[in-house]
Amino acid sequence: MATTPSLSTPVPAASVPPARARLRAVDRDDVAAVARLLPPGATLLPAPPDAVPVLPGRPPMVGYLVLVPADRQPPFPAPAPVGAAEDTDALIRVDSVRRTAEVDGRRLDLTYLEFELLAHLVAHPDRVHTRDRLVSTVWGYGHVGDGRTVDVHIARLRRKLGPEFRDAIRTVRRVGYTYVPPVRR
């Protein structure tokens, strides 16, 4: 692996752009230019061919893996632990660690997919989710059909939320669903 670029010398802070996630297409000869954007101590390795998507009608893509030593601070903020930012004043609460859901203190008996659907909606309030997007994120596969699967699960979820909280999941006609956190009256 003598051809693997390594960043053993730190890059001056002035030449490092502001940290944010981004994708950039590069030619095979531009690897050295990309290497200077990596954090100090990072190593750039060619990715296995099966890890890089193949687009029909396009030349093959080249991918790289970035290895960063564990003692180095990543250039982006670490994600918060799942379930850590739980809102104690919320009327509908989802605990992803314990896999429990409560409505106004009452525990819900949900199936696996109902829980995943509610957790996804609660994690992204006031955002419109299309049926296709819900199937791909919650169910985990590409959508084949007319979206009735999502409609049926939403109807079951609304029934279990009860008459006072069923309106927290609102239908956006001909598009999908949105979660609006209920407020105490």
PDB file of C-alpha atoms in Angstrom:
ATOM      1  CA  MET A   1       0.000   0.000   0.000  1.00  0.00           C
ATOM      2  CA  ALA A   2       2.783   2.384  -0.792  1.00  0.00           C
ATOM      3  CA  THR A   3       0.464   4.380  -3.092  1.00  0.00           C
ATOM      4  CA  THR A   4      -1.995   5.194  -0.311  1.00  0.00           C
ATOM      5  CA  PRO A   5      -1.872   8.916   0.515  1.00  0.00           C
ATOM      6  CA  SER A   6      -1.570   9.621   4.223  1.00  0.00           C
ATOM      7  CA  LEU A   7      -1.907  12.846   6.131  1.00  0.00           C
ATOM      8  CA  SER A   8       0.711  12.507   8.793  1.00  0.00           C
ATOM      9  CA  THR A   9       1.507  16.207   8.736  1.00  0.00           C
ATOM     10  CA  PRO A  10      -1.211  18.551   9.964  1.00  0.00           C
ATOM     11  CA  VAL A  11      -2.868  20.845   7.467  1.00  0.00           C
ATOM     12  CA  PRO A  12      -2.783  24.548   8.432  1.00  0.00           C
ATOM     13  CA  ALA A  13      -6.134  25.684   9.800  1.00  0.00           C
ATOM     14  CA  ALA A  14      -6.362  28.481   7.233  1.00  0.00           C
ATOM     15  CA  SER A  15      -6.437  26.010   4.337  1.00  0.00           C
ATOM     16  CA  VAL A  16      -9.136  23.766   5.844  1.00  0.00           C
ATOM     17  CA  PRO A  17     -12.632  24.738   4.670  1.00  0.00           C
ATOM     18  CA  PRO A  18     -15.489  24.967   7.185  1.00  0.00           C
ATOM     19  CA  ALA A  19     -16.560  21.498   8.312  1.00  0.00           C
ATOM     20  CA  ARG A  20     -19.746  20.179   6.739  1.00  0.00           C
ATOM     21  CA  ALA A  21     -20.769  16.987   5.027  1.00  0.00           C
ATOM     22  CA  ARG A  22     -20.413  17.065   1.267  1.00  0.00           C
ATOM     23  CA  LEU A  23     -19.897  14.784  -1.681  1.00  0.00           C
ATOM     24  CA  ARG A  24     -17.510  15.602  -4.441  1.00  0.00           C
ATOM     25  CA  ALA A  25     -16.815  13.764  -7.686  1.00  0.00           C
ATOM     26  CA  VAL A  26     -13.109  13.549  -8.483  1.00  0.00           C
ATOM     27  CA  ASP A  27     -10.957  12.069 -11.210  1.00  0.00           C
ATOM     28  CA  ARG A  28      -8.452   9.358 -10.345  1.00  0.00           C
ATOM     29  CA  ASP A  29      -5.659  11.936 -10.608  1.00  0.00           C
ATOM     30  CA  ASP A  30      -7.301  14.334  -8.139  1.00  0.00           C
ATOM     31  CA  VAL A  31      -6.835  12.113  -5.070  1.00  0.00           C
ATOM     32  CA  ALA A  32      -3.971  14.248  -3.747  1.00  0.00           C
ATOM     33  CA  ALA A  33      -6.140  17.380  -3.979  1.00  0.00           C
ATOM     34  CA  VAL A  34      -8.926  15.661  -2.018  1.00  0.00           C
ATOM     35  CA  ALA A  35      -6.466  14.359   0.588  1.00  0.00           C
ATOM     36  CA  ARG A  36      -5.715  17.898   1.765  1.00  0.00           C
ATOM     37  CA  LEU A  37      -9.387  18.328   2.741  1.00  0.00           C
ATOM     38  CA  LEU A  38      -9.216  15.448   5.234  1.00  0.00           C
ATOM     39  CA  PRO A  39      -8.501  15.832   8.948  1.00  0.00           C
ATOM     40  CA  PRO A  40      -4.899  15.377  10.127  1.00  0.00           C
ATOM     41  CA  GLY A  41      -3.812  11.748  10.441  1.00  0.00           C
ATOM     42  CA  ALA A  42      -6.523  10.460   8.093  1.00  0.00           C
ATOM     43  CA  THR A  43      -5.705   7.783   5.537  1.00  0.00           C
ATOM     44  CA  LEU A  44      -7.398   7.484   2.166  1.00  0.00           C
ATOM     45  CA  LEU A  45      -7.962   3.928   0.847  1.00  0.00           C
ATOM     46  CA  PRO A  46      -9.609   2.771  -2.389  1.00  0.00           C
ATOM     47  CA  ALA A  47     -13.120   1.452  -1.708  1.00  0.00           C
ATOM     48  CA  PRO A  48     -14.056  -2.068  -2.805  1.00  0.00           C
ATOM     49  CA  PRO A  49     -15.771  -2.042  -6.223  1.00  0.00           C
ATOM     50  CA  ASP A  50     -19.019  -3.474  -4.794  1.00  0.00           C
ATOM     51  CA  ALA A  51     -19.306  -0.540  -2.355  1.00  0.00           C
ATOM     52  CA  VAL A  52     -19.581   2.044  -5.149  1.00  0.00           C
ATOM     53  CA  PRO A  53     -22.865   2.380  -7.062  1.00  0.00           C
ATOM     54  CA  VAL A  54     -22.888   1.729 -10.795  1.00  0.00           C
ATOM     55  CA  LEU A  55     -25.068   4.107 -12.788  1.00  0.00           C
ATOM     56  CA  PRO A  56     -26.342   2.868 -16.158  1.00  0.00           C
ATOM     57  CA  GLY A  57     -24.860   4.712 -19.094  1.00  0.00           C
ATOM     58  CA  ARG A  58     -22.144   6.354 -16.965  1.00  0.00           C
ATOM     59  CA  PRO A  59     -18.462   5.517 -16.549  1.00  0.00           C
ATOM     60  CA  PRO A  60     -17.634   3.518 -13.398  1.00  0.00           C
ATOM     61  CA  MET A  61     -17.282   5.584 -10.247  1.00  0.00           C
ATOM     62  CA  VAL A  62     -14.245   5.471  -8.002  1.00  0.00           C
ATOM     63  CA  GLY A  63     -14.763   5.465  -4.258  1.00  0.00           C
ATOM     64  CA  TYR A  64     -12.440   5.931  -1.319  1.00  0.00           C
ATOM     65  CA  LEU A  65     -12.648   5.050   2.352  1.00  0.00           C
ATOM     66  CA  VAL A  66     -11.367   7.580   4.864  1.00  0.00           C
ATOM     67  CA  LEU A  67      -9.781   6.151   8.003  1.00  0.00           C
ATOM     68  CA  VAL A  68      -9.440   8.614  10.879  1.00  0.00           C
ATOM     69  CA  PRO A  69      -7.546   7.712  14.072  1.00  0.00           C
ATOM     70  CA  ALA A  70      -9.866   7.320  17.044  1.00  0.00           C
ATOM     71  CA  ASP A  71      -7.957   9.881  19.107  1.00  0.00           C
ATOM     72  CA  ARG A  72      -8.565  12.636  16.528  1.00  0.00           C
ATOM     73  CA  GLN A  73     -11.574  14.921  16.773  1.00  0.00           C
ATOM     74  CA  PRO A  74     -13.800  14.525  13.690  1.00  0.00           C
ATOM     75  CA  PRO A  75     -14.354  17.697  11.641  1.00  0.00           C
ATOM     76  CA  PHE A  76     -18.113  17.480  12.228  1.00  0.00           C
ATOM     77  CA  PRO A  77     -20.174  17.277  15.438  1.00  0.00           C
ATOM     78  CA  ALA A  78     -20.866  13.802  16.750  1.00  0.00           C
ATOM     79  CA  PRO A  79     -24.529  12.762  16.521  1.00  0.00           C
ATOM     80  CA  ALA A  80     -26.524  12.826  19.725  1.00  0.00           C
ATOM     81  CA  PRO A  81     -27.339   9.413  21.179  1.00  0.00           C
ATOM     82  CA  VAL A  82     -30.703   8.038  20.078  1.00  0.00           C
ATOM     83  CA  GLY A  83     -33.417   8.885  22.550  1.00  0.00           C
ATOM     84  CA  ALA A  84     -31.212  11.418  24.378  1.00  0.00           C
ATOM     85  CA  ALA A  85     -33.135  14.502  23.305  1.00  0.00           C
ATOM     86  CA  GLU A  86     -36.458  13.346  24.698  1.00  0.00           C
ATOM     87  CA  ASP A  87     -38.955  16.126  25.258  1.00  0.00           C
ATOM     88  CA  THR A  88     -40.418  15.653  28.736  1.00  0.00           C
ATOM     89  CA  ASP A  89     -43.298  18.096  28.038  1.00  0.00           C
ATOM     90  CA  ALA A  90     -44.406  16.296  24.883  1.00  0.00           C
ATOM     91  CA  LEU A  91     -47.798  14.618  24.959  1.00  0.00           C
ATOM     92  CA  ILE A  92     -46.603  11.905  22.567  1.00  0.00           C
ATOM     93  CA  ARG A  93     -43.235  10.492  23.628  1.00  0.00           C
ATOM     94  CA  VAL A  94     -41.150   7.851  21.895  1.00  0.00           C
ATOM     95  CA  ASP A  95     -38.201   6.208  23.644  1.00  0.00           C
ATOM     96  CA  SER A  96     -36.098   4.571  20.930  1.00  0.00           C
ATOM     97  CA  VAL A  97     -33.760   2.915  23.431  1.00  0.00           C
ATOM     98  CA  ARG A  98     -36.505   1.143  25.399  1.00  0.00           C
ATOM     99  CA  ARG A  99     -38.724   0.952  22.288  1.00  0.00           C
ATOM    100  CA  THR A 100     -41.732   2.339  24.109  1.00  0.00           C
ATOM    101  CA  ALA A 101     -44.263   4.986  23.147  1.00  0.00           C
ATOM    102  CA  GLU A 102     -46.561   6.948  25.451  1.00  0.00           C
ATOM    103  CA  VAL A 103     -49.497   9.237  24.827  1.00  0.00           C
ATOM    104  CA  ASP A 104     -50.209  11.624  27.708  1.00  0.00           C
ATOM    105  CA  GLY A 105     -48.665   9.111  30.132  1.00  0.00           C
ATOM    106  CA  ARG A 106     -50.565   6.114  28.688  1.00  0.00           C
ATOM    107  CA  ARG A 107     -48.313   3.423  27.225  1.00  0.00           C
ATOM    108  CA  LEU A 108     -49.139   2.284  23.693  1.00  0.00           C
ATOM    109  CA  ASP A 109     -49.095  -1.329  22.554  1.00  0.00           C
ATOM    110  CA  LEU A 110     -47.575  -1.005  19.067  1.00  0.00           C
ATOM    111  CA  THR A 111     -46.366  -3.498  16.508  1.00  0.00           C
ATOM    112  CA  TYR A 112     -42.800  -3.220  15.220  1.00  0.00           C
ATOM    113  CA  LEU A 113     -43.750  -1.241  12.101  1.00  0.00           C
ATOM    114  CA  GLU A 114     -46.243   0.972  13.947  1.00  0.00           C
ATOM    115  CA  PHE A 115     -43.517   1.883  16.443  1.00  0.00           C
ATOM    116  CA  GLU A 116     -40.974   2.578  13.684  1.00  0.00           C
ATOM    117  CA  LEU A 117     -43.510   4.709  11.804  1.00  0.00           C
ATOM    118  CA  LEU A 118     -44.447   6.734  14.897  1.00  0.00           C
ATOM    119  CA  ALA A 119     -40.786   7.150  15.899  1.00  0.00           C
ATOM    120  CA  HIS A 120     -39.926   8.419  12.422  1.00  0.00           C
ATOM    121  CA  LEU A 121     -42.824  10.883  12.353  1.00  0.00           C
ATOM    122  CA  VAL A 122     -42.128  12.169  15.881  1.00  0.00           C
ATOM    123  CA  ALA A 123     -38.414  12.576  15.075  1.00  0.00           C
ATOM    124  CA  HIS A 124     -39.302  14.772  12.070  1.00  0.00           C
ATOM    125  CA  PRO A 125     -42.242  16.975  13.149  1.00  0.00           C
ATOM    126  CA  ASP A 126     -43.971  19.423  10.815  1.00  0.00           C
ATOM    127  CA  ARG A 127     -42.385  17.810   7.760  1.00  0.00           C
ATOM    128  CA  VAL A 128     -44.481  16.298   4.982  1.00  0.00           C
ATOM    129  CA  HIS A 129     -43.537  12.666   4.335  1.00  0.00           C
ATOM    130  CA  THR A 130     -44.584  11.059   1.061  1.00  0.00           C
ATOM    131  CA  ARG A 131     -45.867   7.496   1.134  1.00  0.00           C
ATOM    132  CA  ASP A 132     -42.939   6.337  -0.999  1.00  0.00           C
ATOM    133  CA  ARG A 133     -40.449   7.985   1.345  1.00  0.00           C
ATOM    134  CA  LEU A 134     -42.065   6.413   4.396  1.00  0.00           C
ATOM    135  CA  VAL A 135     -41.925   2.977   2.799  1.00  0.00           C
ATOM    136  CA  SER A 136     -38.241   3.361   1.940  1.00  0.00           C
ATOM    137  CA  THR A 137     -37.213   4.754   5.351  1.00  0.00           C
ATOM    138  CA  VAL A 138     -39.483   2.807   7.710  1.00  0.00           C
ATOM    139  CA  TRP A 139     -40.017  -0.433   5.818  1.00  0.00           C
ATOM    140  CA  GLY A 140     -36.541  -0.347   4.293  1.00  0.00           C
ATOM    141  CA  TYR A 141     -37.244  -1.263   0.684  1.00  0.00           C
ATOM    142  CA  GLY A 142     -38.278   0.383  -2.547  1.00  0.00           C
ATOM    143  CA  HIS A 143     -41.959   1.115  -2.965  1.00  0.00           C
ATOM    144  CA  VAL A 144     -43.963  -1.209  -5.184  1.00  0.00           C
ATOM    145  CA  GLY A 145     -47.693  -0.587  -5.213  1.00  0.00           C
ATOM    146  CA  ASP A 146     -50.120   2.199  -4.468  1.00  0.00           C
ATOM    147  CA  GLY A 147     -49.199   3.310  -0.940  1.00  0.00           C
ATOM    148  CA  ARG A 148     -52.095   1.536   0.758  1.00  0.00           C
ATOM    149  CA  THR A 149     -49.663  -0.186   3.143  1.00  0.00           C
ATOM    150  CA  VAL A 150     -48.732   3.171   4.668  1.00  0.00           C
ATOM    151  CA  ASP A 151     -52.399   4.244   4.797  1.00  0.00           C
ATOM    152  CA  VAL A 152     -53.389   1.090   6.693  1.00  0.00           C
ATOM    153  CA  HIS A 153     -50.568   1.475   9.234  1.00  0.00           C
ATOM    154  CA  ILE A 154     -51.372   5.169   9.746  1.00  0.00           C
ATOM    155  CA  ALA A 155     -55.054   4.280  10.363  1.00  0.00           C
ATOM    156  CA  ARG A 156     -54.051   1.660  12.959  1.00  0.00           C
ATOM    157  CA  LEU A 157     -51.641   4.101  14.589  1.00  0.00           C
ATOM    158  CA  ARG A 158     -54.324   6.801  14.794  1.00  0.00           C
ATOM    159  CA  ARG A 159     -56.730   4.327  16.409  1.00  0.00           C
ATOM    160  CA  LYS A 160     -54.127   3.467  19.050  1.00  0.00           C
ATOM    161  CA  LEU A 161     -53.357   7.141  19.705  1.00  0.00           C
ATOM    162  CA  GLY A 162     -56.997   7.652  20.641  1.00  0.00           C
ATOM    163  CA  PRO A 163     -59.572  10.286  19.698  1.00  0.00           C
ATOM    164  CA  GLU A 164     -57.752  13.167  21.434  1.00  0.00           C
ATOM    165  CA  PHE A 165     -54.408  12.623  19.701  1.00  0.00           C
ATOM    166  CA  ARG A 166     -55.296  11.040  16.365  1.00  0.00           C
ATOM    167  CA  ASP A 167     -55.105  14.465  14.686  1.00  0.00           C
ATOM    168  CA  ALA A 168     -51.379  14.679  15.508  1.00  0.00           C
ATOM    169  CA  ILE A 169     -50.820  12.686  12.295  1.00  0.00           C
ATOM    170  CA  ARG A 170     -52.375  14.734   9.532  1.00  0.00           C
ATOM    171  CA  THR A 171     -53.056  13.712   5.969  1.00  0.00           C
ATOM    172  CA  VAL A 172     -51.642  15.863   3.205  1.00  0.00           C
ATOM    173  CA  ARG A 173     -53.963  14.979   0.339  1.00  0.00           C
ATOM    174  CA  ARG A 174     -52.381  13.254  -2.642  1.00  0.00           C
ATOM    175  CA  VAL A 175     -48.924  13.555  -1.012  1.00  0.00           C
ATOM    176  CA  GLY A 176     -48.561  11.770   2.328  1.00  0.00           C
ATOM    177  CA  TYR A 177     -48.569  12.560   6.040  1.00  0.00           C
ATOM    178  CA  THR A 178     -47.175  15.045   8.518  1.00  0.00           C
ATOM    179  CA  TYR A 179     -46.804  14.908  12.307  1.00  0.00           C
ATOM    180  CA  VAL A 180     -47.865  18.008  14.233  1.00  0.00           C
ATOM    181  CA  PRO A 181     -47.013  17.734  17.942  1.00  0.00           C
ATOM    182  CA  PRO A 182     -50.187  18.139  19.994  1.00  0.00           C
ATOM    183  CA  VAL A 183     -50.385  20.895  22.605  1.00  0.00           C
ATOM    184  CA  ARG A 184     -51.987  20.628  26.043  1.00  0.00           C
ATOM    185  CA  ARG A 185     -55.366  22.360  26.125  1.00  0.00           C
TER     186      ARG A 185
END
